[in-house]
């Protein structure tokens, strides 16, 4: 919960709920800048709107020049794809749509879902993205975290001194007082399996297979090697110094051994298996309950 002296701004964007807590109410100019930032990101990366850049690439492929935010976002995907032996990939868009999680939200799997598109179907060297064939990108594994970082930069640029952003489970905190956050049990929203404290400038992202789930065992976290939803891990939480990194690693922990990720990225984590076992990193800024 935010400190009692904070002011809440709640709104819907990119298909989910947001809350920004600040010491003073945000002025219209700052709110307008936040809204423009979110709209600009959505206009490029959303696979749920027909006019987005991602949808245009899905229609015809070809060469495109992406904006500044693409560098960190797609470079992280390149690293996670290599560390996961192909399990983490932004090329799961068509497969997710065929499984029922597409622009029309059919939530019905087609008889023969498209396989995950090949990594060789595109080339990426910032700022140039070249799709050798039509590809449907899905940056859901890290995109919301990237956007939270961008919104945080807008607030800082408008001289907002302390703030917390909660984009439906992607949190970024700026302020001297730590933010205490409960880790929601994936099978019981009324329970917590632990708690962490976010210091100034830290992010916490969570992912769970019961979020955006439909059908028989269908959910939004796919293994890029098989094109099927993951099974063993049911929830993850990551603390890092950016929401982009925390978001990407929260997804990667469904698919990659934690030690492999810890050796490459500075972060702390918790993850829960389907059988109820819980793992966490030794320097987690909080506790996991017995």
PDB file of C-alpha atoms in Angstrom:
ATOM      1  CA  UNK A   1       0.000   0.000   0.000  1.00  0.00           C
ATOM      2  CA  UNK A   2       1.246   3.547  -0.706  1.00  0.00           C
ATOM      3  CA  UNK A   3       1.909   5.886   2.251  1.00  0.00           C
ATOM      4  CA  UNK A   4      -1.263   7.638   3.461  1.00  0.00           C
ATOM      5  CA  UNK A   5      -0.074  11.062   2.253  1.00  0.00           C
ATOM      6  CA  UNK A   6       0.101   9.946  -1.404  1.00  0.00           C
ATOM      7  CA  UNK A   7      -2.493  10.856  -4.056  1.00  0.00           C
ATOM      8  CA  UNK A   8      -3.835   8.184  -6.394  1.00  0.00           C
ATOM      9  CA  UNK A   9      -4.409   8.458 -10.146  1.00  0.00           C
ATOM     10  CA  UNK A  10      -6.160   5.365 -11.495  1.00  0.00           C
ATOM     11  CA  UNK A  11      -6.845   4.691 -15.171  1.00  0.00           C
ATOM     12  CA  UNK A  12      -7.056   1.963 -17.801  1.00  0.00           C
ATOM     13  CA  UNK A  13      -4.393   1.633 -20.505  1.00  0.00           C
ATOM     14  CA  UNK A  14      -2.998  -1.113 -22.758  1.00  0.00           C
ATOM     15  CA  UNK A  15      -5.804  -3.390 -21.621  1.00  0.00           C
ATOM     16  CA  UNK A  16      -5.054  -3.281 -17.906  1.00  0.00           C
ATOM     17  CA  UNK A  17      -5.429  -1.135 -14.797  1.00  0.00           C
ATOM     18  CA  UNK A  18      -2.840   1.437 -13.720  1.00  0.00           C
ATOM     19  CA  UNK A  19      -2.337   3.379 -10.514  1.00  0.00           C
ATOM     20  CA  UNK A  20       0.188   6.181 -10.037  1.00  0.00           C
ATOM     21  CA  UNK A  21       0.698   7.446  -6.482  1.00  0.00           C
ATOM     22  CA  UNK A  22       2.306  10.858  -5.966  1.00  0.00           C
ATOM     23  CA  UNK A  23       2.802  13.230  -3.050  1.00  0.00           C
ATOM     24  CA  UNK A  24       0.669  15.872  -4.781  1.00  0.00           C
ATOM     25  CA  UNK A  25      -2.028  15.564  -7.451  1.00  0.00           C
ATOM     26  CA  UNK A  26      -0.515  15.542 -10.927  1.00  0.00           C
ATOM     27  CA  UNK A  27      -1.155  18.634 -13.030  1.00  0.00           C
ATOM     28  CA  UNK A  28      -2.945  18.295 -16.400  1.00  0.00           C
ATOM     29  CA  UNK A  29       0.284  18.789 -18.364  1.00  0.00           C
ATOM     30  CA  UNK A  30       2.008  15.886 -16.616  1.00  0.00           C
ATOM     31  CA  UNK A  31      -1.039  13.662 -16.986  1.00  0.00           C
ATOM     32  CA  UNK A  32      -1.175  14.537 -20.669  1.00  0.00           C
ATOM     33  CA  UNK A  33       2.496  13.628 -21.098  1.00  0.00           C
ATOM     34  CA  UNK A  34       1.942  10.268 -19.386  1.00  0.00           C
ATOM     35  CA  UNK A  35      -1.074   9.554 -21.588  1.00  0.00           C
ATOM     36  CA  UNK A  36       0.872  10.497 -24.737  1.00  0.00           C
ATOM     37  CA  UNK A  37       3.774   8.263 -23.705  1.00  0.00           C
ATOM     38  CA  UNK A  38       1.479   5.264 -23.248  1.00  0.00           C
ATOM     39  CA  UNK A  39      -0.386   5.925 -26.490  1.00  0.00           C
ATOM     40  CA  UNK A  40       2.862   6.250 -28.440  1.00  0.00           C
ATOM     41  CA  UNK A  41       4.151   2.944 -27.097  1.00  0.00           C
ATOM     42  CA  UNK A  42       0.866   1.169 -27.777  1.00  0.00           C
ATOM     43  CA  UNK A  43       0.752   2.510 -31.331  1.00  0.00           C
ATOM     44  CA  UNK A  44       4.032   0.729 -32.053  1.00  0.00           C
ATOM     45  CA  UNK A  45       3.982  -2.477 -30.011  1.00  0.00           C
ATOM     46  CA  UNK A  46       0.357  -3.586 -29.561  1.00  0.00           C
ATOM     47  CA  UNK A  47      -0.616  -6.689 -31.526  1.00  0.00           C
ATOM     48  CA  UNK A  48      -4.237  -6.067 -30.479  1.00  0.00           C
ATOM     49  CA  UNK A  49      -4.783  -3.007 -32.685  1.00  0.00           C
ATOM     50  CA  UNK A  50      -4.804  -3.132 -36.478  1.00  0.00           C
ATOM     51  CA  UNK A  51      -3.066   0.228 -36.958  1.00  0.00           C
ATOM     52  CA  UNK A  52       0.038  -0.528 -34.868  1.00  0.00           C
ATOM     53  CA  UNK A  53       3.516  -0.925 -36.332  1.00  0.00           C
ATOM     54  CA  UNK A  54       3.590  -4.516 -35.065  1.00  0.00           C
ATOM     55  CA  UNK A  55       0.381  -5.291 -36.980  1.00  0.00           C
ATOM     56  CA  UNK A  56       1.799  -3.720 -40.134  1.00  0.00           C
ATOM     57  CA  UNK A  57       4.921  -5.891 -39.839  1.00  0.00           C
ATOM     58  CA  UNK A  58       2.622  -8.894 -39.433  1.00  0.00           C
ATOM     59  CA  UNK A  59       0.852  -7.939 -42.654  1.00  0.00           C
ATOM     60  CA  UNK A  60       3.809  -7.384 -44.943  1.00  0.00           C
ATOM     61  CA  UNK A  61       7.183  -7.758 -43.199  1.00  0.00           C
ATOM     62  CA  UNK A  62       9.882  -5.510 -44.591  1.00  0.00           C
ATOM     63  CA  UNK A  63      12.298  -2.944 -43.145  1.00  0.00           C
ATOM     64  CA  UNK A  64      11.350  -0.685 -40.232  1.00  0.00           C
ATOM     65  CA  UNK A  65      13.066   1.882 -38.039  1.00  0.00           C
ATOM     66  CA  UNK A  66      12.118   1.678 -34.374  1.00  0.00           C
ATOM     67  CA  UNK A  67      12.292   4.393 -31.702  1.00  0.00           C
ATOM     68  CA  UNK A  68      14.624   4.799 -28.742  1.00  0.00           C
ATOM     69  CA  UNK A  69      12.687   2.427 -26.455  1.00  0.00           C
ATOM     70  CA  UNK A  70      13.250  -0.470 -28.851  1.00  0.00           C
ATOM     71  CA  UNK A  71      16.955  -0.724 -28.117  1.00  0.00           C
ATOM     72  CA  UNK A  72      16.678  -1.910 -24.513  1.00  0.00           C
ATOM     73  CA  UNK A  73      13.489  -3.893 -25.191  1.00  0.00           C
ATOM     74  CA  UNK A  74      14.620  -5.947 -28.177  1.00  0.00           C
ATOM     75  CA  UNK A  75      18.220  -6.250 -26.966  1.00  0.00           C
ATOM     76  CA  UNK A  76      16.880  -7.859 -23.779  1.00  0.00           C
ATOM     77  CA  UNK A  77      14.905 -10.333 -25.893  1.00  0.00           C
ATOM     78  CA  UNK A  78      18.077 -11.196 -27.810  1.00  0.00           C
ATOM     79  CA  UNK A  79      19.885 -11.975 -24.538  1.00  0.00           C
ATOM     80  CA  UNK A  80      17.004 -13.953 -23.041  1.00  0.00           C
ATOM     81  CA  UNK A  81      16.553 -15.932 -26.263  1.00  0.00           C
ATOM     82  CA  UNK A  82      20.202 -17.002 -26.102  1.00  0.00           C
ATOM     83  CA  UNK A  83      20.143 -17.792 -22.351  1.00  0.00           C
ATOM     84  CA  UNK A  84      16.939 -19.831 -22.685  1.00  0.00           C
ATOM     85  CA  UNK A  85      18.048 -21.795 -25.758  1.00  0.00           C
ATOM     86  CA  UNK A  86      15.161 -20.277 -27.701  1.00  0.00           C
ATOM     87  CA  UNK A  87      12.431 -20.644 -25.077  1.00  0.00           C
ATOM     88  CA  UNK A  88      12.006 -16.864 -24.654  1.00  0.00           C
ATOM     89  CA  UNK A  89      11.171 -15.165 -27.945  1.00  0.00           C
ATOM     90  CA  UNK A  90       9.032 -12.256 -29.182  1.00  0.00           C
ATOM     91  CA  UNK A  91       7.934 -14.394 -32.144  1.00  0.00           C
ATOM     92  CA  UNK A  92       5.092 -16.176 -30.339  1.00  0.00           C
ATOM     93  CA  UNK A  93       2.403 -13.746 -31.528  1.00  0.00           C
ATOM     94  CA  UNK A  94       0.785 -15.936 -34.205  1.00  0.00           C
ATOM     95  CA  UNK A  95       0.894 -18.979 -31.968  1.00  0.00           C
ATOM     96  CA  UNK A  96      -0.768 -17.098 -29.094  1.00  0.00           C
ATOM     97  CA  UNK A  97      -3.439 -15.802 -31.471  1.00  0.00           C
ATOM     98  CA  UNK A  98      -4.136 -19.326 -32.751  1.00  0.00           C
ATOM     99  CA  UNK A  99      -4.375 -20.586 -29.173  1.00  0.00           C
ATOM    100  CA  UNK A 100      -7.146 -18.028 -28.632  1.00  0.00           C
ATOM    101  CA  UNK A 101      -5.270 -15.025 -27.250  1.00  0.00           C
ATOM    102  CA  UNK A 102      -5.461 -12.808 -30.303  1.00  0.00           C
ATOM    103  CA  UNK A 103      -6.897  -9.431 -31.242  1.00  0.00           C
ATOM    104  CA  UNK A 104     -10.413 -10.876 -31.274  1.00  0.00           C
ATOM    105  CA  UNK A 105     -10.007 -12.582 -27.863  1.00  0.00           C
ATOM    106  CA  UNK A 106     -11.691 -15.722 -29.166  1.00  0.00           C
ATOM    107  CA  UNK A 107     -10.189 -17.745 -26.279  1.00  0.00           C
ATOM    108  CA  UNK A 108     -10.662 -20.782 -28.531  1.00  0.00           C
ATOM    109  CA  UNK A 109      -7.741 -22.801 -29.854  1.00  0.00           C
ATOM    110  CA  UNK A 110      -7.718 -23.457 -33.592  1.00  0.00           C
ATOM    111  CA  UNK A 111      -7.281 -27.029 -34.807  1.00  0.00           C
ATOM    112  CA  UNK A 112      -3.688 -26.579 -35.984  1.00  0.00           C
ATOM    113  CA  UNK A 113      -1.951 -23.645 -34.235  1.00  0.00           C
ATOM    114  CA  UNK A 114       0.867 -21.978 -36.140  1.00  0.00           C
ATOM    115  CA  UNK A 115       4.341 -22.944 -34.953  1.00  0.00           C
ATOM    116  CA  UNK A 116       6.487 -20.283 -33.313  1.00  0.00           C
ATOM    117  CA  UNK A 117       8.219 -18.369 -36.079  1.00  0.00           C
ATOM    118  CA  UNK A 118      11.940 -18.854 -36.614  1.00  0.00           C
ATOM    119  CA  UNK A 119      14.506 -16.522 -35.061  1.00  0.00           C
ATOM    120  CA  UNK A 120      16.051 -16.260 -38.532  1.00  0.00           C
ATOM    121  CA  UNK A 121      12.858 -14.628 -39.841  1.00  0.00           C
ATOM    122  CA  UNK A 122      14.182 -11.196 -38.817  1.00  0.00           C
ATOM    123  CA  UNK A 123      17.361  -9.171 -38.315  1.00  0.00           C
ATOM    124  CA  UNK A 124      17.776  -6.599 -35.577  1.00  0.00           C
ATOM    125  CA  UNK A 125      20.498  -3.971 -35.255  1.00  0.00           C
ATOM    126  CA  UNK A 126      19.231  -0.854 -33.509  1.00  0.00           C
ATOM    127  CA  UNK A 127      17.309   1.015 -34.836  1.00  0.00           C
ATOM    128  CA  UNK A 128      16.727  -1.199 -37.882  1.00  0.00           C
ATOM    129  CA  UNK A 129      14.332  -4.128 -37.781  1.00  0.00           C
ATOM    130  CA  UNK A 130      14.089  -6.193 -40.964  1.00  0.00           C
ATOM    131  CA  UNK A 131      11.402  -8.870 -41.204  1.00  0.00           C
ATOM    132  CA  UNK A 132      12.249 -11.311 -44.003  1.00  0.00           C
ATOM    133  CA  UNK A 133       8.639 -12.479 -43.920  1.00  0.00           C
ATOM    134  CA  UNK A 134       5.511 -11.240 -42.123  1.00  0.00           C
ATOM    135  CA  UNK A 135       6.065 -11.832 -38.393  1.00  0.00           C
ATOM    136  CA  UNK A 136       3.706 -11.101 -35.516  1.00  0.00           C
ATOM    137  CA  UNK A 137       5.772  -9.796 -32.625  1.00  0.00           C
ATOM    138  CA  UNK A 138       4.537 -10.177 -29.064  1.00  0.00           C
ATOM    139  CA  UNK A 139       6.582  -8.253 -26.500  1.00  0.00           C
ATOM    140  CA  UNK A 140       4.286  -9.135 -23.613  1.00  0.00           C
ATOM    141  CA  UNK A 141       7.134 -10.739 -21.678  1.00  0.00           C
ATOM    142  CA  UNK A 142       8.862  -7.399 -21.139  1.00  0.00           C
ATOM    143  CA  UNK A 143       6.915  -4.671 -22.928  1.00  0.00           C
ATOM    144  CA  UNK A 144       4.749  -3.518 -20.026  1.00  0.00           C
ATOM    145  CA  UNK A 145       7.828  -3.204 -17.847  1.00  0.00           C
ATOM    146  CA  UNK A 146       9.519  -1.146 -20.540  1.00  0.00           C
ATOM    147  CA  UNK A 147       6.497   1.153 -20.669  1.00  0.00           C
ATOM    148  CA  UNK A 148       6.464   1.585 -16.881  1.00  0.00           C
ATOM    149  CA  UNK A 149      10.097   2.742 -17.052  1.00  0.00           C
ATOM    150  CA  UNK A 150       9.158   5.233 -19.777  1.00  0.00           C
ATOM    151  CA  UNK A 151       6.255   6.592 -17.706  1.00  0.00           C
ATOM    152  CA  UNK A 152       8.593   6.893 -14.727  1.00  0.00           C
ATOM    153  CA  UNK A 153      10.976   8.945 -16.863  1.00  0.00           C
ATOM    154  CA  UNK A 154       8.072  11.240 -17.813  1.00  0.00           C
ATOM    155  CA  UNK A 155       7.239  11.823 -14.135  1.00  0.00           C
ATOM    156  CA  UNK A 156      10.865  12.554 -13.292  1.00  0.00           C
ATOM    157  CA  UNK A 157      11.138  14.852 -16.310  1.00  0.00           C
ATOM    158  CA  UNK A 158       8.164  16.826 -15.002  1.00  0.00           C
ATOM    159  CA  UNK A 159       9.862  17.262 -11.607  1.00  0.00           C
ATOM    160  CA  UNK A 160       7.572  14.900  -9.712  1.00  0.00           C
ATOM    161  CA  UNK A 161       9.748  14.192  -6.638  1.00  0.00           C
ATOM    162  CA  UNK A 162       8.382  10.857  -5.407  1.00  0.00           C
ATOM    163  CA  UNK A 163       6.023   8.403  -6.979  1.00  0.00           C
ATOM    164  CA  UNK A 164       5.032   4.764  -7.332  1.00  0.00           C
ATOM    165  CA  UNK A 165       3.644   3.183 -10.495  1.00  0.00           C
ATOM    166  CA  UNK A 166       1.587  -0.012 -10.418  1.00  0.00           C
ATOM    167  CA  UNK A 167       0.675  -1.306 -13.868  1.00  0.00           C
ATOM    168  CA  UNK A 168      -1.283  -4.362 -12.794  1.00  0.00           C
ATOM    169  CA  UNK A 169       1.621  -6.123 -11.086  1.00  0.00           C
ATOM    170  CA  UNK A 170       4.525  -4.230 -12.652  1.00  0.00           C
ATOM    171  CA  UNK A 171       5.744  -1.832  -9.944  1.00  0.00           C
ATOM    172  CA  UNK A 172       8.329   0.951 -10.001  1.00  0.00           C
ATOM    173  CA  UNK A 173       9.030   3.032  -6.901  1.00  0.00           C
ATOM    174  CA  UNK A 174      10.751   6.380  -6.462  1.00  0.00           C
ATOM    175  CA  UNK A 175      11.055   7.841  -2.969  1.00  0.00           C
ATOM    176  CA  UNK A 176      13.032   7.763   0.267  1.00  0.00           C
ATOM    177  CA  UNK A 177      10.486   5.608   2.095  1.00  0.00           C
ATOM    178  CA  UNK A 178      10.532   1.940   1.049  1.00  0.00           C
ATOM    179  CA  UNK A 179       7.382   0.458  -0.459  1.00  0.00           C
ATOM    180  CA  UNK A 180       6.258  -2.787   1.209  1.00  0.00           C
ATOM    181  CA  UNK A 181       4.559  -5.193  -1.230  1.00  0.00           C
ATOM    182  CA  UNK A 182       2.853  -8.530  -0.547  1.00  0.00           C
ATOM    183  CA  UNK A 183       3.439 -11.427  -2.964  1.00  0.00           C
ATOM    184  CA  UNK A 184      -0.026 -12.685  -3.892  1.00  0.00           C
ATOM    185  CA  UNK A 185      -0.590 -16.449  -3.779  1.00  0.00           C
ATOM    186  CA  UNK A 186      -1.351 -17.514  -7.369  1.00  0.00           C
ATOM    187  CA  UNK A 187      -4.277 -19.699  -6.285  1.00  0.00           C
ATOM    188  CA  UNK A 188      -5.751 -17.476  -3.538  1.00  0.00           C
ATOM    189  CA  UNK A 189      -5.803 -13.705  -3.980  1.00  0.00           C
ATOM    190  CA  UNK A 190      -6.565 -13.316  -0.280  1.00  0.00           C
ATOM    191  CA  UNK A 191      -3.235 -14.834   0.776  1.00  0.00           C
ATOM    192  CA  UNK A 192       0.400 -13.805   0.409  1.00  0.00           C
ATOM    193  CA  UNK A 193       3.373 -16.136   0.196  1.00  0.00           C
ATOM    194  CA  UNK A 194       5.781 -13.408   1.263  1.00  0.00           C
ATOM    195  CA  UNK A 195       6.597  -9.728   1.246  1.00  0.00           C
ATOM    196  CA  UNK A 196       9.337  -7.543  -0.233  1.00  0.00           C
ATOM    197  CA  UNK A 197      10.403  -3.946   0.340  1.00  0.00           C
ATOM    198  CA  UNK A 198      11.253  -1.775  -2.655  1.00  0.00           C
ATOM    199  CA  UNK A 199      13.891   0.868  -2.061  1.00  0.00           C
ATOM    200  CA  UNK A 200      14.209   4.057  -4.089  1.00  0.00           C
ATOM    201  CA  UNK A 201      14.491   3.303  -7.802  1.00  0.00           C
ATOM    202  CA  UNK A 202      13.653  -0.399  -7.541  1.00  0.00           C
ATOM    203  CA  UNK A 203      11.099  -2.371  -9.534  1.00  0.00           C
ATOM    204  CA  UNK A 204       9.061  -5.478  -8.783  1.00  0.00           C
ATOM    205  CA  UNK A 205       7.315  -7.494 -11.481  1.00  0.00           C
ATOM    206  CA  UNK A 206       5.148 -10.559 -11.043  1.00  0.00           C
ATOM    207  CA  UNK A 207       3.863 -13.126 -13.499  1.00  0.00           C
ATOM    208  CA  UNK A 208       1.475 -16.020 -12.941  1.00  0.00           C
ATOM    209  CA  UNK A 209      -0.034 -18.670 -15.159  1.00  0.00           C
ATOM    210  CA  UNK A 210      -3.502 -18.008 -13.728  1.00  0.00           C
ATOM    211  CA  UNK A 211      -3.412 -14.488 -15.201  1.00  0.00           C
ATOM    212  CA  UNK A 212      -4.594 -14.362 -18.810  1.00  0.00           C
ATOM    213  CA  UNK A 213      -5.520 -18.051 -18.671  1.00  0.00           C
ATOM    214  CA  UNK A 214      -8.266 -19.765 -20.646  1.00  0.00           C
ATOM    215  CA  UNK A 215      -9.227 -23.231 -21.915  1.00  0.00           C
ATOM    216  CA  UNK A 216      -7.579 -26.453 -20.797  1.00  0.00           C
ATOM    217  CA  UNK A 217      -4.117 -25.515 -19.545  1.00  0.00           C
ATOM    218  CA  UNK A 218      -3.855 -22.524 -21.882  1.00  0.00           C
ATOM    219  CA  UNK A 219      -2.176 -19.352 -20.639  1.00  0.00           C
ATOM    220  CA  UNK A 220       0.006 -16.527 -21.930  1.00  0.00           C
ATOM    221  CA  UNK A 221       3.505 -17.874 -21.119  1.00  0.00           C
ATOM    222  CA  UNK A 222       4.639 -20.006 -24.054  1.00  0.00           C
ATOM    223  CA  UNK A 223       7.805 -22.018 -24.525  1.00  0.00           C
ATOM    224  CA  UNK A 224       9.190 -20.804 -27.842  1.00  0.00           C
ATOM    225  CA  UNK A 225      10.689 -24.225 -28.518  1.00  0.00           C
ATOM    226  CA  UNK A 226       7.376 -26.079 -28.327  1.00  0.00           C
ATOM    227  CA  UNK A 227       4.732 -23.417 -28.892  1.00  0.00           C
ATOM    228  CA  UNK A 228       2.851 -24.651 -25.834  1.00  0.00           C
ATOM    229  CA  UNK A 229       2.174 -23.059 -22.431  1.00  0.00           C
ATOM    230  CA  UNK A 230       4.592 -23.845 -19.623  1.00  0.00           C
ATOM    231  CA  UNK A 231       3.555 -26.314 -16.917  1.00  0.00           C
ATOM    232  CA  UNK A 232       5.943 -26.557 -13.962  1.00  0.00           C
ATOM    233  CA  UNK A 233       6.143 -22.931 -12.770  1.00  0.00           C
ATOM    234  CA  UNK A 234       2.932 -21.156 -11.739  1.00  0.00           C
ATOM    235  CA  UNK A 235       4.187 -17.791 -10.438  1.00  0.00           C
ATOM    236  CA  UNK A 236       7.310 -15.636 -10.351  1.00  0.00           C
ATOM    237  CA  UNK A 237       8.419 -12.341  -8.821  1.00  0.00           C
ATOM    238  CA  UNK A 238      11.557 -10.367  -9.663  1.00  0.00           C
ATOM    239  CA  UNK A 239      13.140  -7.313  -8.014  1.00  0.00           C
ATOM    240  CA  UNK A 240      15.545  -5.348 -10.212  1.00  0.00           C
ATOM    241  CA  UNK A 241      16.674  -1.790 -10.897  1.00  0.00           C
ATOM    242  CA  UNK A 242      14.392  -1.412 -13.918  1.00  0.00           C
ATOM    243  CA  UNK A 243      10.884  -2.577 -14.637  1.00  0.00           C
ATOM    244  CA  UNK A 244      11.949  -3.762 -18.094  1.00  0.00           C
ATOM    245  CA  UNK A 245      14.499  -6.158 -16.619  1.00  0.00           C
ATOM    246  CA  UNK A 246      12.204  -7.309 -13.802  1.00  0.00           C
ATOM    247  CA  UNK A 247       9.368  -7.976 -16.261  1.00  0.00           C
ATOM    248  CA  UNK A 248      11.536  -9.889 -18.731  1.00  0.00           C
ATOM    249  CA  UNK A 249      13.133 -12.021 -16.019  1.00  0.00           C
ATOM    250  CA  UNK A 250       9.760 -12.752 -14.395  1.00  0.00           C
ATOM    251  CA  UNK A 251       8.782 -14.436 -17.666  1.00  0.00           C
ATOM    252  CA  UNK A 252      12.185 -16.053 -18.202  1.00  0.00           C
ATOM    253  CA  UNK A 253      11.962 -17.738 -14.782  1.00  0.00           C
ATOM    254  CA  UNK A 254       9.130 -19.890 -16.142  1.00  0.00           C
ATOM    255  CA  UNK A 255      11.585 -21.307 -18.667  1.00  0.00           C
ATOM    256  CA  UNK A 256      15.174 -20.935 -17.411  1.00  0.00           C
ATOM    257  CA  UNK A 257      17.083 -22.177 -14.380  1.00  0.00           C
ATOM    258  CA  UNK A 258      17.396 -19.286 -11.886  1.00  0.00           C
ATOM    259  CA  UNK A 259      21.142 -19.797 -11.524  1.00  0.00           C
ATOM    260  CA  UNK A 260      21.663 -19.142 -15.193  1.00  0.00           C
ATOM    261  CA  UNK A 261      19.791 -15.845 -14.962  1.00  0.00           C
ATOM    262  CA  UNK A 262      21.481 -14.843 -11.686  1.00  0.00           C
ATOM    263  CA  UNK A 263      24.897 -15.288 -13.296  1.00  0.00           C
ATOM    264  CA  UNK A 264      24.029 -12.768 -16.008  1.00  0.00           C
ATOM    265  CA  UNK A 265      21.613 -10.221 -14.471  1.00  0.00           C
ATOM    266  CA  UNK A 266      21.637  -8.384 -11.129  1.00  0.00           C
ATOM    267  CA  UNK A 267      18.242  -9.180  -9.577  1.00  0.00           C
ATOM    268  CA  UNK A 268      16.448 -11.061  -6.798  1.00  0.00           C
ATOM    269  CA  UNK A 269      13.582 -13.474  -7.333  1.00  0.00           C
ATOM    270  CA  UNK A 270      10.887 -15.772  -5.948  1.00  0.00           C
ATOM    271  CA  UNK A 271       9.237 -18.524  -7.971  1.00  0.00           C
ATOM    272  CA  UNK A 272       6.591 -21.115  -7.161  1.00  0.00           C
ATOM    273  CA  UNK A 273       6.244 -24.560  -8.729  1.00  0.00           C
ATOM    274  CA  UNK A 274       2.946 -26.261  -9.530  1.00  0.00           C
ATOM    275  CA  UNK A 275       3.479 -28.667  -6.611  1.00  0.00           C
ATOM    276  CA  UNK A 276       3.742 -25.746  -4.158  1.00  0.00           C
ATOM    277  CA  UNK A 277       7.522 -25.663  -3.777  1.00  0.00           C
ATOM    278  CA  UNK A 278       8.975 -22.155  -3.575  1.00  0.00           C
ATOM    279  CA  UNK A 279      12.492 -20.991  -4.462  1.00  0.00           C
ATOM    280  CA  UNK A 280      13.988 -17.590  -3.740  1.00  0.00           C
ATOM    281  CA  UNK A 281      17.306 -15.808  -4.041  1.00  0.00           C
ATOM    282  CA  UNK A 282      19.519 -15.351  -0.971  1.00  0.00           C
ATOM    283  CA  UNK A 283      19.499 -11.526  -0.915  1.00  0.00           C
ATOM    284  CA  UNK A 284      15.784 -11.049  -1.473  1.00  0.00           C
ATOM    285  CA  UNK A 285      14.792  -7.715   0.142  1.00  0.00           C
ATOM    286  CA  UNK A 286      12.012  -9.294   2.178  1.00  0.00           C
ATOM    287  CA  UNK A 287      10.855 -12.716   3.300  1.00  0.00           C
ATOM    288  CA  UNK A 288       8.997 -15.768   2.066  1.00  0.00           C
ATOM    289  CA  UNK A 289       6.544 -17.205   4.572  1.00  0.00           C
ATOM    290  CA  UNK A 290       6.785 -20.819   5.657  1.00  0.00           C
TER     291      UNK A 290
END
